[in-house]
Short mmCIF file of C-alpha atoms in Angstrom, two decimals:
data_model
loop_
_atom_site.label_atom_id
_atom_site.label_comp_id
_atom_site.label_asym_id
_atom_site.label_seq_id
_atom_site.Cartn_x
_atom_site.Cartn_y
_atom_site.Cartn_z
CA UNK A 10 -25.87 3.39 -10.71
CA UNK A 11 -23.45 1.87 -13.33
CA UNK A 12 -24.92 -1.53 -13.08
CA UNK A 13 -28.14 0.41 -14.48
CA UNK A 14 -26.59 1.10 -17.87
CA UNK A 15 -23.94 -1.81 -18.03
CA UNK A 16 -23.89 -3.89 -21.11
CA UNK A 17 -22.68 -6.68 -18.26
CA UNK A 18 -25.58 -6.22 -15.93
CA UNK A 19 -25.24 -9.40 -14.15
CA UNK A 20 -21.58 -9.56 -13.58
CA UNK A 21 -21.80 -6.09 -12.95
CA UNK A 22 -24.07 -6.38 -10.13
CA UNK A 23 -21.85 -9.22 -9.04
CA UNK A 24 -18.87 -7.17 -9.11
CA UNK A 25 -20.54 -3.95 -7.29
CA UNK A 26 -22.16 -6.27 -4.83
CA UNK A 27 -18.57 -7.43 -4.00
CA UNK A 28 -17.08 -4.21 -3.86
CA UNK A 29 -19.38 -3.00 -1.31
CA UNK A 30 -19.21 -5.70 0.88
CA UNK A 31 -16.07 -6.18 0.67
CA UNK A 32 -14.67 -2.77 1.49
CA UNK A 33 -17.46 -2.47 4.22
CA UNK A 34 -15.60 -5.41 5.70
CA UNK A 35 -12.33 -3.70 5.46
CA UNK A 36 -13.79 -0.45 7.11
CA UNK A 37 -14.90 -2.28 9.56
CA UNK A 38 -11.63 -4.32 10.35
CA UNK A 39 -10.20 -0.35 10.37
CA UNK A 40 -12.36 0.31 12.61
CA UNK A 41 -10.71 -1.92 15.67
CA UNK A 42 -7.51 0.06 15.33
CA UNK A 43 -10.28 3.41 17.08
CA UNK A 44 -7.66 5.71 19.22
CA UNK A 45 -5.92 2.66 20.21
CA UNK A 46 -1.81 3.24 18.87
CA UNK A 47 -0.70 0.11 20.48
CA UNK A 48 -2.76 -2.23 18.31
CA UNK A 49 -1.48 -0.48 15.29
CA UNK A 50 2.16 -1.52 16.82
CA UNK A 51 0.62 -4.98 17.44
CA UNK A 52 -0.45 -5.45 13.78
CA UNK A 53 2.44 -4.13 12.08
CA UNK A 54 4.17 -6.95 14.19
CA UNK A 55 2.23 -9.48 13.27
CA UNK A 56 2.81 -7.92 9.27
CA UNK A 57 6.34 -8.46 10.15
CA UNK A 58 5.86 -12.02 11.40
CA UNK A 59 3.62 -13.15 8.37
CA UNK A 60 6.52 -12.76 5.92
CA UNK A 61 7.91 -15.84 7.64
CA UNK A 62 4.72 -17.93 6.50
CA UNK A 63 4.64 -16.61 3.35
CA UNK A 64 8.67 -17.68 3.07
CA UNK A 65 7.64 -21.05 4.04
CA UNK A 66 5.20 -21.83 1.70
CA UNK A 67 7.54 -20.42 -1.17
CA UNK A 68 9.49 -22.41 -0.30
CA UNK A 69 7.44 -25.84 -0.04
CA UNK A 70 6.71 -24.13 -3.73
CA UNK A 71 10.28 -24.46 -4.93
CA UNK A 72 10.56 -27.81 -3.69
CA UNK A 73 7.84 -28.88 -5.25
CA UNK A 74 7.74 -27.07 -8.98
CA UNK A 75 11.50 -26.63 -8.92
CA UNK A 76 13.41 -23.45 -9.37
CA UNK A 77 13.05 -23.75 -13.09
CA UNK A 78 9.29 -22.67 -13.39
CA UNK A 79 9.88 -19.29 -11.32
CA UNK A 80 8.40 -16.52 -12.65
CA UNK A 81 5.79 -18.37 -15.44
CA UNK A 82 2.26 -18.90 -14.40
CA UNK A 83 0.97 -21.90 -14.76
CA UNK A 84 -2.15 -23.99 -13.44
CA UNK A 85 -0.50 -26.84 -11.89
CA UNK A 86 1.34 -24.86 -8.88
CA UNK A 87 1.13 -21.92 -6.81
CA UNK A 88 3.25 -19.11 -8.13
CA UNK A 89 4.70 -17.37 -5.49
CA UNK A 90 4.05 -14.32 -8.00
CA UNK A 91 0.40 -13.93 -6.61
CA UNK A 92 1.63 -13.03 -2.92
CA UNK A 93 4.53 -10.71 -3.72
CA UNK A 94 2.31 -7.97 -2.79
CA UNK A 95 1.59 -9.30 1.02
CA UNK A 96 5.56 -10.06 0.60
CA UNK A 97 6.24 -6.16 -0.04
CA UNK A 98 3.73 -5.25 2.90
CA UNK A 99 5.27 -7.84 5.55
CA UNK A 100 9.36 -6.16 4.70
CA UNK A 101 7.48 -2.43 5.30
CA UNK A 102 6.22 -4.17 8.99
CA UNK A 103 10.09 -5.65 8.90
CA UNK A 104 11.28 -1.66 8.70
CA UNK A 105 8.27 -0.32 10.82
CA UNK A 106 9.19 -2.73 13.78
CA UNK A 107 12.87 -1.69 13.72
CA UNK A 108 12.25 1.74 13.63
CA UNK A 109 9.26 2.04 16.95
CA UNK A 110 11.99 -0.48 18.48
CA UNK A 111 15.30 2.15 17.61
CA UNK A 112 13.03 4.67 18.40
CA UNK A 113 12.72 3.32 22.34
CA UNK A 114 16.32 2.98 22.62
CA UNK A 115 16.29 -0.71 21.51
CA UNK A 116 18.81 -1.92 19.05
CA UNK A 117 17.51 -4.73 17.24
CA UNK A 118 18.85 -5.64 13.50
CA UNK A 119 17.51 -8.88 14.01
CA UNK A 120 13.63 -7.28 13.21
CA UNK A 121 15.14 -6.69 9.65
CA UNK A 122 16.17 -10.30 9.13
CA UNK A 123 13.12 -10.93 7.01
CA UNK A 124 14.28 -8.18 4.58
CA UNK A 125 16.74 -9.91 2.88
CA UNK A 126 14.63 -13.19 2.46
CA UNK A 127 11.71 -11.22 1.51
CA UNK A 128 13.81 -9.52 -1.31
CA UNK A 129 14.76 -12.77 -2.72
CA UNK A 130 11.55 -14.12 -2.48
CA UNK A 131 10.16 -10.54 -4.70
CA UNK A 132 13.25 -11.11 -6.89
CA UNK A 133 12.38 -14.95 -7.92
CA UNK A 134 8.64 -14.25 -8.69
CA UNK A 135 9.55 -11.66 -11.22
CA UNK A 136 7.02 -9.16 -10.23
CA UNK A 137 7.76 -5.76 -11.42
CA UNK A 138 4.98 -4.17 -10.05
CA UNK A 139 5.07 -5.77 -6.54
CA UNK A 140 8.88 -4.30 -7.05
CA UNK A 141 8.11 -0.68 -7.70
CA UNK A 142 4.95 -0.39 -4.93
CA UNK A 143 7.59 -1.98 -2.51
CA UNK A 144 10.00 1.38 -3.76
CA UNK A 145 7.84 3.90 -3.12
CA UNK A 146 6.22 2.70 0.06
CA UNK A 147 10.20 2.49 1.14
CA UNK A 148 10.84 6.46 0.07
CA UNK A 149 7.52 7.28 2.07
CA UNK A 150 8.64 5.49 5.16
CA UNK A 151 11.97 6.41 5.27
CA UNK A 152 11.21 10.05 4.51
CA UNK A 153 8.18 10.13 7.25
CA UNK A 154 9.62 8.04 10.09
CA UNK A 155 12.61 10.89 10.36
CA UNK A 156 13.10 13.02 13.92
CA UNK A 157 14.90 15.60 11.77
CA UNK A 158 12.80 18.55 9.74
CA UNK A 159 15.54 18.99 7.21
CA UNK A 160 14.59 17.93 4.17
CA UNK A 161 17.74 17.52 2.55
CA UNK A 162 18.86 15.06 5.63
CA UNK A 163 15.78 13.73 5.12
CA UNK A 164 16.64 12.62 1.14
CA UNK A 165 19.96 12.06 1.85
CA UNK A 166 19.03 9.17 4.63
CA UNK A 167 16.34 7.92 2.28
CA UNK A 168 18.89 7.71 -0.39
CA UNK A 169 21.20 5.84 1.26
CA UNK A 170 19.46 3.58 2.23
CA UNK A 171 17.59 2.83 -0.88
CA UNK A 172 20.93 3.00 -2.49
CA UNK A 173 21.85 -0.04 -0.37
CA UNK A 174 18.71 -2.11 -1.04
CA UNK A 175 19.28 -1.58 -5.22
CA UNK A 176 22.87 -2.66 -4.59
CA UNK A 177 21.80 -6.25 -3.21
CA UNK A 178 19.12 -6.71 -5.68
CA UNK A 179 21.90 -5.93 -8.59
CA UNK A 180 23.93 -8.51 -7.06
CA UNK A 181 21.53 -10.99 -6.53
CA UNK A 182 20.47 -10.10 -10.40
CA UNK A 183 23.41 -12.70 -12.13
CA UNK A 184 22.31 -15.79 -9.56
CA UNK A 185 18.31 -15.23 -10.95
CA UNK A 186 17.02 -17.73 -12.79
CA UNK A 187 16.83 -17.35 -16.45
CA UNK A 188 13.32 -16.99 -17.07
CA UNK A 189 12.98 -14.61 -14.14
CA UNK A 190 15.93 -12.48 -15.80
CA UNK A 191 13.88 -12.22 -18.37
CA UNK A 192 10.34 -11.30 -16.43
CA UNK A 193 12.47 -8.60 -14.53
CA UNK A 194 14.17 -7.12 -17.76
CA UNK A 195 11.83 -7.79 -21.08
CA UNK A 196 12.89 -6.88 -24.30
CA UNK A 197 10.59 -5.30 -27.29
CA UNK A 198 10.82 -9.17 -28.68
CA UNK A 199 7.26 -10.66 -29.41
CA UNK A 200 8.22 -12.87 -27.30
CA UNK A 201 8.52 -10.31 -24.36
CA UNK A 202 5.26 -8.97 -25.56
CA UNK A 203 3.15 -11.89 -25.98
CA UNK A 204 3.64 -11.98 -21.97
CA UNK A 205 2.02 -10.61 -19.11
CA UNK A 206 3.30 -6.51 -20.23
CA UNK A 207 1.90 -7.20 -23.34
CA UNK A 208 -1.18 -8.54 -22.05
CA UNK A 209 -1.93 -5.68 -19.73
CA UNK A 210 -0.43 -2.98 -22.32
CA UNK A 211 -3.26 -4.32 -24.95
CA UNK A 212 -5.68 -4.37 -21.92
CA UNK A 213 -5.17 -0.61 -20.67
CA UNK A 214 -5.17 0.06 -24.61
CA UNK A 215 -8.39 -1.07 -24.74
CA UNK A 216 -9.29 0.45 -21.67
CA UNK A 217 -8.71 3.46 -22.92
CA UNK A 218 -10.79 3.32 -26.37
CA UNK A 219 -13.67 2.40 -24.05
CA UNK A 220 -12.95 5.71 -22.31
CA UNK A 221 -12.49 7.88 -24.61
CA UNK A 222 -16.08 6.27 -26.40
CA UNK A 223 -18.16 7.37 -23.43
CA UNK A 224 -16.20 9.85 -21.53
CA UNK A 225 -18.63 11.00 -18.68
CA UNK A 226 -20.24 8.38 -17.68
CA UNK A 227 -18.67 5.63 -18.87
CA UNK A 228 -20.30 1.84 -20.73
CA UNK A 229 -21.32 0.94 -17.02
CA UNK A 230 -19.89 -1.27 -14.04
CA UNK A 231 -18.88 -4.89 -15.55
CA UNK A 232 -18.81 -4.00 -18.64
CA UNK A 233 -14.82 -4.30 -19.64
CA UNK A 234 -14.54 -7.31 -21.61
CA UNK A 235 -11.27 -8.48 -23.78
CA UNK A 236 -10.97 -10.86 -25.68
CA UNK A 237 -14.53 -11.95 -25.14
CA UNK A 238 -13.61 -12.54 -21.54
CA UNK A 239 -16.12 -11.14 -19.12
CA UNK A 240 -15.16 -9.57 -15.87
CA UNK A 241 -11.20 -8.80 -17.44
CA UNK A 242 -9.88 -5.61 -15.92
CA UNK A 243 -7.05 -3.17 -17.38
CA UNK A 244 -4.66 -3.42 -14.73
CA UNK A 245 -5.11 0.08 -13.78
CA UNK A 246 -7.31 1.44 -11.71
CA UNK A 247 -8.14 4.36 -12.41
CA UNK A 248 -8.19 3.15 -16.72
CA UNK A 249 -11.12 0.91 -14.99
CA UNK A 250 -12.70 3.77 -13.65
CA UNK A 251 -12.86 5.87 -16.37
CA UNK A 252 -13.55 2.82 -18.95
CA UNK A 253 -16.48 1.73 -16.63
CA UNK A 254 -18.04 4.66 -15.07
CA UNK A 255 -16.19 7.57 -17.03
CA UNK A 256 -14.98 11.23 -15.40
CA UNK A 257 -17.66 10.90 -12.74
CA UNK A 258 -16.56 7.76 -11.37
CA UNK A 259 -13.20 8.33 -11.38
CA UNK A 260 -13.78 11.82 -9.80
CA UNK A 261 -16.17 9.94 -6.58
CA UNK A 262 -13.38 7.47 -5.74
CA UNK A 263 -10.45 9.84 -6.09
CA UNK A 264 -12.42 12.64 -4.25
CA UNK A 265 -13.25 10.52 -1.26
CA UNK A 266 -9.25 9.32 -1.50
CA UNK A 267 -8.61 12.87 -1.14
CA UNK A 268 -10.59 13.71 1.60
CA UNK A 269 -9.37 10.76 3.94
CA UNK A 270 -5.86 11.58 2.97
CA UNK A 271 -6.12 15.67 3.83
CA UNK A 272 -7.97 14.73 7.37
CA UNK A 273 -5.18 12.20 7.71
CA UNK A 274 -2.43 14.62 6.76
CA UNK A 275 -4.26 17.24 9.56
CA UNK A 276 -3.12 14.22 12.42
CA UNK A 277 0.27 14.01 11.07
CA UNK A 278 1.05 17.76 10.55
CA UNK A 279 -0.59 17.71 14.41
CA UNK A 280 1.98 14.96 15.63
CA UNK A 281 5.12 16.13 14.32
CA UNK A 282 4.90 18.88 16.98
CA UNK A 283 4.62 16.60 19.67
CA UNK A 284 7.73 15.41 21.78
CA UNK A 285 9.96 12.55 21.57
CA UNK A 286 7.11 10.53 23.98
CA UNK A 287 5.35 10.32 20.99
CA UNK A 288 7.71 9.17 17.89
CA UNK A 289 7.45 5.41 17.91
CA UNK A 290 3.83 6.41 17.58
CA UNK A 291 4.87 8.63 14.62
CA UNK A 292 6.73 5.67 13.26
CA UNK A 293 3.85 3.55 13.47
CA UNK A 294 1.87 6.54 11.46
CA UNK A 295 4.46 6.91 8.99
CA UNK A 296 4.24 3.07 8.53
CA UNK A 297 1.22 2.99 7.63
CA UNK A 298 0.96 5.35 5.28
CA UNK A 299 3.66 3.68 3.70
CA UNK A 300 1.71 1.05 3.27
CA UNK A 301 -1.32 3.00 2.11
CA UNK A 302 1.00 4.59 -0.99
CA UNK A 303 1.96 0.94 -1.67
CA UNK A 304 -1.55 -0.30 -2.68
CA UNK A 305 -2.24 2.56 -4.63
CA UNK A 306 1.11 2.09 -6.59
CA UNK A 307 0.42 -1.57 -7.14
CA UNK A 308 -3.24 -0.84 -8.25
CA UNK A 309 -1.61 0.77 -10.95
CA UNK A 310 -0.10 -2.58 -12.25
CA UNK A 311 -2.64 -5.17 -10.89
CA UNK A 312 -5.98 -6.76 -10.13
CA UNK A 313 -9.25 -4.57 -10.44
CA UNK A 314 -11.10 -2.34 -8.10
CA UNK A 315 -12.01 -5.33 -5.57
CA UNK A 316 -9.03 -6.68 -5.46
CA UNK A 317 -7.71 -3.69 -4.35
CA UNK A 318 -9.94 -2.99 -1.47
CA UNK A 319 -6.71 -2.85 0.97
CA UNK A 320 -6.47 0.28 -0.10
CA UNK A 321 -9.54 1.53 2.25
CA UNK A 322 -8.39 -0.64 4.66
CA UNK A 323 -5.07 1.17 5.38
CA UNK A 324 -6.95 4.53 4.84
CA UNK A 325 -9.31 3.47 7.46
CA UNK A 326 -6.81 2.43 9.71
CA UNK A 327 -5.08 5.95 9.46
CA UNK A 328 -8.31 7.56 9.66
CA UNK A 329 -9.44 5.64 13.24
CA UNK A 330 -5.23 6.74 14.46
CA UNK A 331 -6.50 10.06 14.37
CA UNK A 332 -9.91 10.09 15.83
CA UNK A 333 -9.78 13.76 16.52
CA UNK A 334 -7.78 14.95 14.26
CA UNK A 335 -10.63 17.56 13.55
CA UNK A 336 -10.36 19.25 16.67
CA UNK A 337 -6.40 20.30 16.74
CA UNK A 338 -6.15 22.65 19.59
CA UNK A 339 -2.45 24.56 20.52
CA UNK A 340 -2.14 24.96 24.53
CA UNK A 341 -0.20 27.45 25.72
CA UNK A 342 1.43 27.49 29.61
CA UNK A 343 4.12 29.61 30.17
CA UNK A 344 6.61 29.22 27.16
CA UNK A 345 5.32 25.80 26.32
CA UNK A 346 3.16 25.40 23.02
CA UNK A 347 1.85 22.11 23.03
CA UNK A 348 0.20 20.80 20.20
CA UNK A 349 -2.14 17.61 20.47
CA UNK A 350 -4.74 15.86 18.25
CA UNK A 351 -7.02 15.89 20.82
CA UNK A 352 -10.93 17.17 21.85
CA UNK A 353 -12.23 20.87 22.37
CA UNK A 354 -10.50 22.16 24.86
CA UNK A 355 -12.31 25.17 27.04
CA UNK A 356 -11.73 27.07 29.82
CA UNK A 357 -8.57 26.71 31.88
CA UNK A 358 -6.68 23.91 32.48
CA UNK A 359 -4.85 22.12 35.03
CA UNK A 360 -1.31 21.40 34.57
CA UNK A 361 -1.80 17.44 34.90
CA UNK A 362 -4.74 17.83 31.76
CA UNK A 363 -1.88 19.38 29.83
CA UNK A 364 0.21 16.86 30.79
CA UNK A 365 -1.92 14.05 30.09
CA UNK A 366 -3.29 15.35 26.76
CA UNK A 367 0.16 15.49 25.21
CA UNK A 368 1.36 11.90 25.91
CA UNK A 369 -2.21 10.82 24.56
#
């Protein structure tokens, strides 16, 4: 409907066209992970594993542009900047495959080895966004992926551990780079400004004049243009909702956000009553909603709505872990109370359906 009124009709067909298909596509990849907990395990694996690759062709990077151009942009090479988001995501699978592991009585440290090279690898692109997605999908993993109910054990884990992290990246602060150290830690200079926050603080500015000029419905899908750049984007999300398609289109996408999230938060509230059988799946859960959190975060910062499409694909995935997460039924035998995410249950039951329902 916003391409109807856009003042950009053709790129904003262009861009709705790709937004469609391209979250269709990521539905649909959310779709393989249907009731099946073990693929989610397998993926967040292969997350894990992918940091590696990424590592690798950093490095080839710094070999080839030297350690000097870390941290600007530039044409001629491929800043490792533009991948410090799938660098964030593969240390979460780092911390997700350590956990399910711990959680099955295997001691592994060895899953975390990535951490520290991903770290360095966030540090040296001088990302600040990729930085504080990667910090908040951290407190939601840490705080989720707990056995314990108390919430003050629960902060006072997380913040250990955190605590830890920010230590090392202090450290490692002195041995940056110099124009990274100044990326990571701008000043009010014009110099600091005429770079990238000063480019996206001018471009959520503008964002927000458009906004507040047509407030309901917005100057139409495509129609954000800076500079006399078509198809620019605010670096927020939600400023290009509002600046495109107004209060309506901000309230669609955040509504359906909202209802994935509260069907998803039925499964969880289901699963933390289950039994130990099921906590590396809980892990896996908590995991991924860690990773969900961190593309919202980092839409905040970066690329427009397509670009953020992972997004769906992370809510989809959470959405297929829970299949029946509509259907929560409490079984009682004896003094058991078993709770399970699971189909209508009617009539009575045989011990072995109990039994079988629970470790599903």
């Amino acid at each position: 409907v916003g391409v109807t009124y856009s003042g950009q009709p053709e790129y904003g067909t262009f861009k709705a066209t790709a937004y469609i298909l391209e979250n269709a596509f990521m539905v649909s990849l959310a779709a393989l992970f249907y009731g099946d907990p073990d693929r989610i395990e397998r993926f967040l694996k292969a997350l894990a594993a992918s940091g590696w690759l990424l590592g690798l062709i950093a490095g080839a990077w710094l070999l080839e542009a030297g350690f000097e151009m870390m941290g600007r942009l530039h044409p001629e090479s491929y800043n490792p900047l533009q991948f410090a988001r799938s660098v964030a995501m593969s240390i979460i699978g780092c911390f997700a495959v350590f956990l399910i592991r711990y959680r099955r009585g295997e001691f592994r440290p060895t899953a975390l080895a990535f951490v520290p090279v991903g770290l360095g690898l966030m540090l040296l692109s001088g990302g600040k966004g990729p930085l504080l997605s990667l910090v908040a999908s951290l407190i939601v993993l840490i705080f989720l992926a707990q056995k314990t109910r108390s919430l003050a054990v629960r902060a006072l884990r997380m913040g250990a551990i955190l605590l830890v992290l920010a230590a090392g990246a202090v450290a490692a602060f002195p041995f940056l780079p110099v124009a990274v150290q100044e990326r990571l830690m701008p000043t009010l200079s014009q110099t600091a400004y005429a770079g990238s926050i000063g480019a996206r603080i001018d471009r959520m500015a503008h964002g927000w004049r458009m906004f507040r000029e047509a407030p309901i419905l917005g100057h139409g899908t495509g129609s954000f243009v800076f500079g006399g750049q078509i198809g620019d984007y605010p670096h927020n999300i939600l400023l290009e909702l509002l600046s495109e398609n107004g209060l309506i289109g901000l309230f669609l996408w955040t509504g359906l956000l909202c209802v994935g999230l509260l069907a998803v938060h039925r499964g969880i509230r289901s699963q933390t009553r289950l039994s130990s059988v099921a906590q590396p799946t809980a892990v896996a859960t908590a995991a991924v909603t860690a990773l969900l959190v961190l593309s919202i975060v980092a839409a905040m910062f970066s690329f427009n709505i397509v670009g953020n499409s992972s997004i769906w694909f992370f809510l989809g995935m959470l959405y297929m872990r829970h299949p029946g997460c509509g259907a929560v039924r409490t079984v009682h035998r004896g003094e058991q109370d078993l709770t399970a995410c699971a189909p209508k249950l009617t009539g009575p039951v045989a011990p072995e359906a109990i039994a079988g329902v629970h470790v599903l």
